[in-house]
PDB file of C-alpha atoms in Angstrom:
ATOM      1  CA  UNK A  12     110.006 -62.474  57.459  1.00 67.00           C
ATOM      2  CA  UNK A  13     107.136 -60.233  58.902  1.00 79.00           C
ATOM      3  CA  UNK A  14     107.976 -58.733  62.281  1.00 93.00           C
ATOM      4  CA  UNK A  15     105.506 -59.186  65.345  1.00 96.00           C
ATOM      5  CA  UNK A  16     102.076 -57.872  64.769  1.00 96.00           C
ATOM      6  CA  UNK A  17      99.722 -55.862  67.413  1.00 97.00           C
ATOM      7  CA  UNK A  18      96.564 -54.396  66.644  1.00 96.00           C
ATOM      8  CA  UNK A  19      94.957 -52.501  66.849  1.00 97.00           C
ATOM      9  CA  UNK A  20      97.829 -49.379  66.865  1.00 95.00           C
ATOM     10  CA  UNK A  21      95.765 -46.979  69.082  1.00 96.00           C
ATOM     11  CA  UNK A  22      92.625 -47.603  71.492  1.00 96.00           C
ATOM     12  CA  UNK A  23      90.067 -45.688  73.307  1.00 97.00           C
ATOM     13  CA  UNK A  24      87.693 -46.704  75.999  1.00 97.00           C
ATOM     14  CA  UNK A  25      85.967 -45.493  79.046  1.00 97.00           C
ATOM     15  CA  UNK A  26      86.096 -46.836  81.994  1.00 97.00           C
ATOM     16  CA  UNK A  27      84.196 -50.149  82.669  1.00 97.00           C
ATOM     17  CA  UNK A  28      84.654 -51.252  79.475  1.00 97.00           C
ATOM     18  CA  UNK A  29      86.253 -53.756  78.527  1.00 98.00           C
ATOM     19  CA  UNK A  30      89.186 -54.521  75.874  1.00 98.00           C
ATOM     20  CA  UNK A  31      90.389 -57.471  73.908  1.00 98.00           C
ATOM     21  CA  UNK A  32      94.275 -56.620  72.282  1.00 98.00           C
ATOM     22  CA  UNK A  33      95.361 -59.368  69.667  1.00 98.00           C
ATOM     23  CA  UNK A  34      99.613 -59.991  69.175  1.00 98.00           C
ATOM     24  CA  UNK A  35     100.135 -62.411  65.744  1.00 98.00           C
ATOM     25  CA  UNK A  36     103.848 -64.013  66.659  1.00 97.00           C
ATOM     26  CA  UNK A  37     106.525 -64.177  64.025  1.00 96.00           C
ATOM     27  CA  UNK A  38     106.650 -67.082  62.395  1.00 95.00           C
ATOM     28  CA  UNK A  39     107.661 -70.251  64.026  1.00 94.00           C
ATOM     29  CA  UNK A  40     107.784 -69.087  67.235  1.00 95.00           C
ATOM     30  CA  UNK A  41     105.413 -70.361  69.835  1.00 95.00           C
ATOM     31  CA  UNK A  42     106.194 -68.486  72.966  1.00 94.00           C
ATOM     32  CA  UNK A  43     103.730 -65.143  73.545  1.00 96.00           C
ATOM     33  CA  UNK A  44     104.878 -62.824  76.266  1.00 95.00           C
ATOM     34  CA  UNK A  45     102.766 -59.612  77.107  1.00 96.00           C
ATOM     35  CA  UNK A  46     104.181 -56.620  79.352  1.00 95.00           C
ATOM     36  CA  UNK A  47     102.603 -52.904  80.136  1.00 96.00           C
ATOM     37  CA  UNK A  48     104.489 -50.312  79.594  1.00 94.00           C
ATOM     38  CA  UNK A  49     103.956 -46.848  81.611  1.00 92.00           C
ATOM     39  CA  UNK A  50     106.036 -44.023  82.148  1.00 85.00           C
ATOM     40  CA  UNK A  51     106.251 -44.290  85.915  1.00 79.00           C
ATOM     41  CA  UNK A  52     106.449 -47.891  85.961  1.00 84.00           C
ATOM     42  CA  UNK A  53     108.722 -49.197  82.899  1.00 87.00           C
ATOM     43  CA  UNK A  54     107.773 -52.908  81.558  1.00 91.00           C
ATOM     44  CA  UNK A  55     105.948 -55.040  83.654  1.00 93.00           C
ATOM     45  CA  UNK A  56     105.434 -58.649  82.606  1.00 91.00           C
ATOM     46  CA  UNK A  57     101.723 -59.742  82.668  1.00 94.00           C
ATOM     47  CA  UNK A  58     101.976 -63.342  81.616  1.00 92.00           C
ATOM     48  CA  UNK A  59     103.800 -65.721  79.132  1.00 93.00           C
ATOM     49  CA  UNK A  60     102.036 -68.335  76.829  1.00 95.00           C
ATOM     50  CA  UNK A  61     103.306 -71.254  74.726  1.00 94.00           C
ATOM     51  CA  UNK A  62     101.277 -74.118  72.960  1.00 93.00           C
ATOM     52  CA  UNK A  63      97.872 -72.287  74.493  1.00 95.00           C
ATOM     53  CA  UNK A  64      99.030 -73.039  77.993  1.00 95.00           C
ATOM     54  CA  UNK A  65     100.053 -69.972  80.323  1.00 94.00           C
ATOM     55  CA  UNK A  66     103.285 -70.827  81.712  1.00 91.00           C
ATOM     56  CA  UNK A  67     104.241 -67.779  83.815  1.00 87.00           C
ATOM     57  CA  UNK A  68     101.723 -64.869  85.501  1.00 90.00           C
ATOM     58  CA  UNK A  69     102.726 -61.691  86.709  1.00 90.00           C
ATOM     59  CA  UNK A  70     101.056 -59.545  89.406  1.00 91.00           C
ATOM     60  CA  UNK A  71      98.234 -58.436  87.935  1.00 95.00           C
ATOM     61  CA  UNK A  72      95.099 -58.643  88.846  1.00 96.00           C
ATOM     62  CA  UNK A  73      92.207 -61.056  87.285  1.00 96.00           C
ATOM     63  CA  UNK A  74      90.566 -58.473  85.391  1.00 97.00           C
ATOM     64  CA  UNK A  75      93.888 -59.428  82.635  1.00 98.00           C
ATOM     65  CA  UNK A  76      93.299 -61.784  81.055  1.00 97.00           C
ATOM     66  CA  UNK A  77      94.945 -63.856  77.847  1.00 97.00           C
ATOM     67  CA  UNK A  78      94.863 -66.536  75.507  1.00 97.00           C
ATOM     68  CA  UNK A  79      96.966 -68.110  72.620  1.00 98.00           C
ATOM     69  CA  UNK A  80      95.380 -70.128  69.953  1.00 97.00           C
ATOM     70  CA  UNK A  81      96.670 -73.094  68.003  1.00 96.00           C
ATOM     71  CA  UNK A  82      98.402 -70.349  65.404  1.00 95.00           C
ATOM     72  CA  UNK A  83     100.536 -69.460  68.540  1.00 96.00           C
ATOM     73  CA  UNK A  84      98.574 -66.134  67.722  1.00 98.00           C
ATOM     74  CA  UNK A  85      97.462 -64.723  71.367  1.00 98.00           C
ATOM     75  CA  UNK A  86      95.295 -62.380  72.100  1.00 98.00           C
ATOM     76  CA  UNK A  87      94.842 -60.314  76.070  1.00 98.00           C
ATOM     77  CA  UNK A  88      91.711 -58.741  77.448  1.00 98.00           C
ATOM     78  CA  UNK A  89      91.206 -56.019  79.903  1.00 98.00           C
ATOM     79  CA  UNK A  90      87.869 -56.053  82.036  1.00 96.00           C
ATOM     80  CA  UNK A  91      85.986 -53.266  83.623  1.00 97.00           C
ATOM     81  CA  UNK A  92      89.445 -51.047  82.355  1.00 97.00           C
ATOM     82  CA  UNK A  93      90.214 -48.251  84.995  1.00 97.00           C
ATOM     83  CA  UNK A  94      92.095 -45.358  84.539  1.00 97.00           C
ATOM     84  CA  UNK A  95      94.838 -46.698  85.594  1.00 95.00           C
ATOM     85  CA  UNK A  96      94.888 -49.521  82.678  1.00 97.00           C
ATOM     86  CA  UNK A  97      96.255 -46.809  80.215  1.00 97.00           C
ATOM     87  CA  UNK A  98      99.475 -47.591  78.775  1.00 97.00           C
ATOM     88  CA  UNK A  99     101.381 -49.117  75.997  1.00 96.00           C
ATOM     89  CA  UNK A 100     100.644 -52.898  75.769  1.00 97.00           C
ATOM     90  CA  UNK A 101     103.799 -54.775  74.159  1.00 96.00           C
ATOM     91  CA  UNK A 102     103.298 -58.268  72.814  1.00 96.00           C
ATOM     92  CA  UNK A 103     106.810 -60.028  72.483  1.00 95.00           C
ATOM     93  CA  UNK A 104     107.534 -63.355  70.966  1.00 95.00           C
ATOM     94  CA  UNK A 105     110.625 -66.060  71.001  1.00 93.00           C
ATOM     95  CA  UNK A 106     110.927 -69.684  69.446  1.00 92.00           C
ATOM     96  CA  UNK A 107     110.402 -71.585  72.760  1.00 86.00           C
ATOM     97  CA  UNK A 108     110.180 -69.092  75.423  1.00 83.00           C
ATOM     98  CA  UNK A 109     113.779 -70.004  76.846  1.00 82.00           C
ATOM     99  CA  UNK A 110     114.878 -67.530  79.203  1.00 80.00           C
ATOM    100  CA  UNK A 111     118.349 -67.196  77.115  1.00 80.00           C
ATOM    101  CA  UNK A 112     116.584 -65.942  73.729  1.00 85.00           C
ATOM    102  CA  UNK A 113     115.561 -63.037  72.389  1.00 88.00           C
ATOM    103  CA  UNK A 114     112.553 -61.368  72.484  1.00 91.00           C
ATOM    104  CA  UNK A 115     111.241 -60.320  69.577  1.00 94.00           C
ATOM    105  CA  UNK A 116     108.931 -56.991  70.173  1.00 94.00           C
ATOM    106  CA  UNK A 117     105.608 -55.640  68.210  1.00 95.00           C
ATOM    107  CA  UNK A 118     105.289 -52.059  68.528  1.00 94.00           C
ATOM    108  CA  UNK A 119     102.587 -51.848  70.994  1.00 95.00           C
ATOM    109  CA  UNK A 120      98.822 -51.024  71.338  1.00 97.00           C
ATOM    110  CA  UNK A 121      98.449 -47.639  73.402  1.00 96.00           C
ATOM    111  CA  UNK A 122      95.389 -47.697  75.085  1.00 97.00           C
ATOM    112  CA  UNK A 123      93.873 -44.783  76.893  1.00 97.00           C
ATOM    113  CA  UNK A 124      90.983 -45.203  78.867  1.00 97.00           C
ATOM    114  CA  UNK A 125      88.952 -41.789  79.474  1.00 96.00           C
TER     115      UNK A 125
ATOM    116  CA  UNK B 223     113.206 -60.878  93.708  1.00 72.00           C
ATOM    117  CA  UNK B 224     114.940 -60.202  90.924  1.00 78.00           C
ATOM    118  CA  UNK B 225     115.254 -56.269  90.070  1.00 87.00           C
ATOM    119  CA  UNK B 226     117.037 -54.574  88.099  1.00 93.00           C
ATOM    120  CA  UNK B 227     117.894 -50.342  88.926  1.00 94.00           C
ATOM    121  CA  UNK B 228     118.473 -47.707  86.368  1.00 96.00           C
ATOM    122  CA  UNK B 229     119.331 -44.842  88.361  1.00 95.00           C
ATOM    123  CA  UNK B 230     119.666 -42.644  85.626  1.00 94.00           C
ATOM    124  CA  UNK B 231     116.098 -41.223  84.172  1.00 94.00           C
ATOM    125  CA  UNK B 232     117.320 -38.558  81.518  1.00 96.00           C
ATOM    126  CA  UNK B 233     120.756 -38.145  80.009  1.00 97.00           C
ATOM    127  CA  UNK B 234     121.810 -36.137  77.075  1.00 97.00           C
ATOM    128  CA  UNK B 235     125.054 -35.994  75.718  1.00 97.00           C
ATOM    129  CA  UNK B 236     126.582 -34.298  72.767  1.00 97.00           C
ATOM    130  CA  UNK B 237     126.906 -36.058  69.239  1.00 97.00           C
ATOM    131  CA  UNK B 238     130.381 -37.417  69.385  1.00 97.00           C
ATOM    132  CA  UNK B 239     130.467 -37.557  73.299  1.00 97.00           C
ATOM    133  CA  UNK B 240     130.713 -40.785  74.974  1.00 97.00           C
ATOM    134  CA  UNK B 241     128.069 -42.604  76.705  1.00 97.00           C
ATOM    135  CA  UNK B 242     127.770 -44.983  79.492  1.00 97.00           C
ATOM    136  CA  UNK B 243     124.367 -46.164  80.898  1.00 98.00           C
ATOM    137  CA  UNK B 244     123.804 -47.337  84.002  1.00 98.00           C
ATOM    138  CA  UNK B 245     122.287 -50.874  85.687  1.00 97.00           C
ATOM    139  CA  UNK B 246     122.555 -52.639  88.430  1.00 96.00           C
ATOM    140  CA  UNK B 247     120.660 -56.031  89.279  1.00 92.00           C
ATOM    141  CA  UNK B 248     119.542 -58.256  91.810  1.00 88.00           C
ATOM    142  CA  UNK B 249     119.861 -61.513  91.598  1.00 77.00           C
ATOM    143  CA  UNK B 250     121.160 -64.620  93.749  1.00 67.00           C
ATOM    144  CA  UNK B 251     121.523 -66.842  91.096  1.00 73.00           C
ATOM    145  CA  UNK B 252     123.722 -66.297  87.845  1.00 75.00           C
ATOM    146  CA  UNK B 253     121.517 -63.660  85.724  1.00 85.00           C
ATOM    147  CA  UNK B 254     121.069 -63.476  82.203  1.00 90.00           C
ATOM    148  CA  UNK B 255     121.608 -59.862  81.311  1.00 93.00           C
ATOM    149  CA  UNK B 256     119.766 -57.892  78.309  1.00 94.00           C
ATOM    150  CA  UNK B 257     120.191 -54.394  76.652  1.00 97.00           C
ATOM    151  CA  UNK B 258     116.755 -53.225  74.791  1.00 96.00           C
ATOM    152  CA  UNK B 259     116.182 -50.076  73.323  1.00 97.00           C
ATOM    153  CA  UNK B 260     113.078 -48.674  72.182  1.00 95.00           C
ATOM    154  CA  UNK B 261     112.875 -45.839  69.360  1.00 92.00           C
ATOM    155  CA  UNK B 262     110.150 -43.477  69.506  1.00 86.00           C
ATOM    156  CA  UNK B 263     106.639 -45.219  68.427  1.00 81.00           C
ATOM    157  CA  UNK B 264     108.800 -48.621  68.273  1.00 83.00           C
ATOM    158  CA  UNK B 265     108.782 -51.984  70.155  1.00 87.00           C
ATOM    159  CA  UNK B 266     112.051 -53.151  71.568  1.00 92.00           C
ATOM    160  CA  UNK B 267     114.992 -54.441  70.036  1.00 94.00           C
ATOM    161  CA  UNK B 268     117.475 -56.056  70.989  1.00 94.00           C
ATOM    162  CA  UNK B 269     121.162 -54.416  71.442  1.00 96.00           C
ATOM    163  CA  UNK B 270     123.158 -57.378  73.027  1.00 95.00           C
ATOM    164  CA  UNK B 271     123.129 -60.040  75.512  1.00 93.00           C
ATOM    165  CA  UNK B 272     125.305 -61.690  78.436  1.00 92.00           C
ATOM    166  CA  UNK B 273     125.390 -65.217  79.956  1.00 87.00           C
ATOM    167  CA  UNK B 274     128.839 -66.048  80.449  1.00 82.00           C
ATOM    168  CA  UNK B 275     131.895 -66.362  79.563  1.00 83.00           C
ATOM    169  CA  UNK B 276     133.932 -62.556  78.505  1.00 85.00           C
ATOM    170  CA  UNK B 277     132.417 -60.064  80.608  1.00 90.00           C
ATOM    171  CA  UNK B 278     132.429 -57.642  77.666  1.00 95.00           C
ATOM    172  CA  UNK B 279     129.944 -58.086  75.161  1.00 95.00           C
ATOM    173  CA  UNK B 280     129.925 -56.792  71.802  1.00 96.00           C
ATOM    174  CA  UNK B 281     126.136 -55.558  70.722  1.00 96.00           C
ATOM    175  CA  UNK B 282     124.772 -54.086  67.419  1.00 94.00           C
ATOM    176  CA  UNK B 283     125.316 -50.294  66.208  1.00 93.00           C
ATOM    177  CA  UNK B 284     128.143 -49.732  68.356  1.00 96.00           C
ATOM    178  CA  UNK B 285     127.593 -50.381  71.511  1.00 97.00           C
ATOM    179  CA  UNK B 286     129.256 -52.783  74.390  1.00 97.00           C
ATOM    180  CA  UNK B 287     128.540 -53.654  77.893  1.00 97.00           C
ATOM    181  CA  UNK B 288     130.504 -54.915  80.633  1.00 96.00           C
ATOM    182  CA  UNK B 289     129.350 -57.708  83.235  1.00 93.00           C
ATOM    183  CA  UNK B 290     131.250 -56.746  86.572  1.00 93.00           C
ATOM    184  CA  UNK B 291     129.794 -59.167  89.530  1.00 90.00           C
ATOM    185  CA  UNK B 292     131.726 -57.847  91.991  1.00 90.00           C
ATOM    186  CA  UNK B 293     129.630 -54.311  91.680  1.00 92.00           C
ATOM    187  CA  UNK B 294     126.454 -56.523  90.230  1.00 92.00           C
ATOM    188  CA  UNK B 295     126.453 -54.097  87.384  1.00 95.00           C
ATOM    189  CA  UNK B 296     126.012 -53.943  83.371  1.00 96.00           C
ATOM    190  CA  UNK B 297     126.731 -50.875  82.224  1.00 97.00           C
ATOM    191  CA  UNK B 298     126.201 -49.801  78.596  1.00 98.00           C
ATOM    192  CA  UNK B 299     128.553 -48.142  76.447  1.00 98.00           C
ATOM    193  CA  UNK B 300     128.885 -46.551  73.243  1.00 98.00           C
ATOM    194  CA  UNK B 301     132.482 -44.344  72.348  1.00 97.00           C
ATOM    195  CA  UNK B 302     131.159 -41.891  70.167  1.00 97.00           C
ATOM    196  CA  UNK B 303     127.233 -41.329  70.193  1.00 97.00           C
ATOM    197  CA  UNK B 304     125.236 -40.058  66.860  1.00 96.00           C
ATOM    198  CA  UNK B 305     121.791 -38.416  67.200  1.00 95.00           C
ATOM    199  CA  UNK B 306     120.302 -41.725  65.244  1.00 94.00           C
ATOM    200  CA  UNK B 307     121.204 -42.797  69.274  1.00 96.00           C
ATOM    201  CA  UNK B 308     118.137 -40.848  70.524  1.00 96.00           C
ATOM    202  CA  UNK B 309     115.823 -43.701  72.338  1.00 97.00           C
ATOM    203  CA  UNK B 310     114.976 -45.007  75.165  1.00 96.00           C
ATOM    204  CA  UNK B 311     117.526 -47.715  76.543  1.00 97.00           C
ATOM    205  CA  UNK B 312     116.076 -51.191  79.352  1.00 96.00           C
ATOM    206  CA  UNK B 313     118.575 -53.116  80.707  1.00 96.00           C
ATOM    207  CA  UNK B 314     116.551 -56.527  81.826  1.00 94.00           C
ATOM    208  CA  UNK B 315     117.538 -59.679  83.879  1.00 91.00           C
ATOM    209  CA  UNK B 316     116.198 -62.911  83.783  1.00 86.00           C
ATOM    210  CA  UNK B 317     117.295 -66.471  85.461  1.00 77.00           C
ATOM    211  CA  UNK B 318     119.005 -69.204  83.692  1.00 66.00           C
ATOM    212  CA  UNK B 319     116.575 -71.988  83.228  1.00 66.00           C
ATOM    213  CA  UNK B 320     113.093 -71.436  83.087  1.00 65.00           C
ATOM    214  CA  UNK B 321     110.711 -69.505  81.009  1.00 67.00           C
ATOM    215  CA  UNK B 322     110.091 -66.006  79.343  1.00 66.00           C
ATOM    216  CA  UNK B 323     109.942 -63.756  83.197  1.00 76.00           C
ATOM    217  CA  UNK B 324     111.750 -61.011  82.419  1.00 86.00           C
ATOM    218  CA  UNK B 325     112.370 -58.114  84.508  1.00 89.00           C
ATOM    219  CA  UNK B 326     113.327 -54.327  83.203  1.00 92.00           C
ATOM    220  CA  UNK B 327     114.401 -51.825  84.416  1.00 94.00           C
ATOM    221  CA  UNK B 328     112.674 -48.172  84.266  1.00 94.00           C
ATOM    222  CA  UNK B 329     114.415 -46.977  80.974  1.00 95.00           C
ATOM    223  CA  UNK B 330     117.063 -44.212  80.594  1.00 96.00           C
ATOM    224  CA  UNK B 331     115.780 -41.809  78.050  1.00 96.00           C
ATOM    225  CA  UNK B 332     119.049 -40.779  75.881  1.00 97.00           C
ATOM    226  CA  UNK B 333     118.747 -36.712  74.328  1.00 97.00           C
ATOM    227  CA  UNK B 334     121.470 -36.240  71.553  1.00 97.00           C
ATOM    228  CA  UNK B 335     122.555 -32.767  71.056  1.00 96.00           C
ATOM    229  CA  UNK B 336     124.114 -31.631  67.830  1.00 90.00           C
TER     230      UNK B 336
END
């Protein structure tokens, strides 16, 4: 059974730009959770999708942005990135999204922003 | 709010030593408590998992944790450490009922010396 999938492995943008990450679930599970990963800061949760509706929303701002498609596949985008957007992106994914199951992990996209 | 602390950063011990990790959470309500730990260039995995029931919880490759309310702690242990050990350790609470919102804790970054 194939893992969680994130790509792409490694990103670089400058600042302004704007960034679209995509996370492909294992199979059979329908809950997408995303979280940012820094040194300083640990994980942060970002926001939590199942059957294409967001269900929970951390605190980041609007320029963060996600989506989950039909294939439970999701996908997050970054606006106008600042330098301050650099860090590991982790994509996680569980059957239903029940607080008592496991996250499953992907192994990140690291994105720096120059 | 739930948070949960991990006031150790950095610890190294010596292959063979013992280990015990450090967290402490916040959390009115009965938490669900998580161990993660992330290998170099890795996602997350899981290492075990408390809801209820025996306060000590038996994880994979080794390692236990102990649920003490009293001191609102979950401290990770493993008896005799081997440098395959060498990660990155989250211990994470989330509520019972309710969706994916899980919260971490800053890491402690485990060194193994031979």
């Amino acid at each position: 059974k194939a893992g969680v999938t994130q790509t792409p492995r490694y990103l670089i943008k400058t600042r302004g730009q704007q960034v679209t990450l995509s996370c492909s679930p294992i199979s059979g599970h329908r809950s997408v959770s995303w979280y940012q990963q820094t040194p300083g800061q640990g994980l942060q949760f970002l926001f939590e999708y199942f059957s294409e509706t967001q269900r929970n929303k951390g605190n980041f701002p609007g320029r963060f942005s996600g989506r989950q498609f039909s294939n439970s596949r999701s996908e997050m985008n970054v606006s106008t990135l600042e330098l301050g957007d650099s860090a590991l992106y982790l994509c996680a994914s569980s059957r239903a999204g029940g607080n008592e199951e496991k996250l499953f992990f992907g192994s990140g996209t690291q994105l720096s922003v120059l | 709010a739930q948070s949960v602390t991990q006031p150790d950063i950095h610890i190294t011990v010596s292959e063979g030593a013992s280990l015990e990790l450090r967290c402490n959470y916040s959390y009115g309500a009965t938490p669900y408590l998580f161990w993660y730990v992330q290998s170099p260039g890795q996602g997350l995995q899981l290492l075990l998992k408390y809801f209820s029931g025996d306060t000590l919880v038996q994880g994979i490759k080794g390692f236990e944790a102990e649920f003490k309310r009293s001191q609102s702690s979950f401290n990770l242990r493993k008896p005799s450490v081997h440098w395959s050990d060498a990660a990155e350790y989250f211990c994470a609470v989330t509520t019972a009922g309710g969706y994916q919102k899980v919260t971490f804790g800053i890491g402690t970054k485990l060194q193994v010396i031979p």
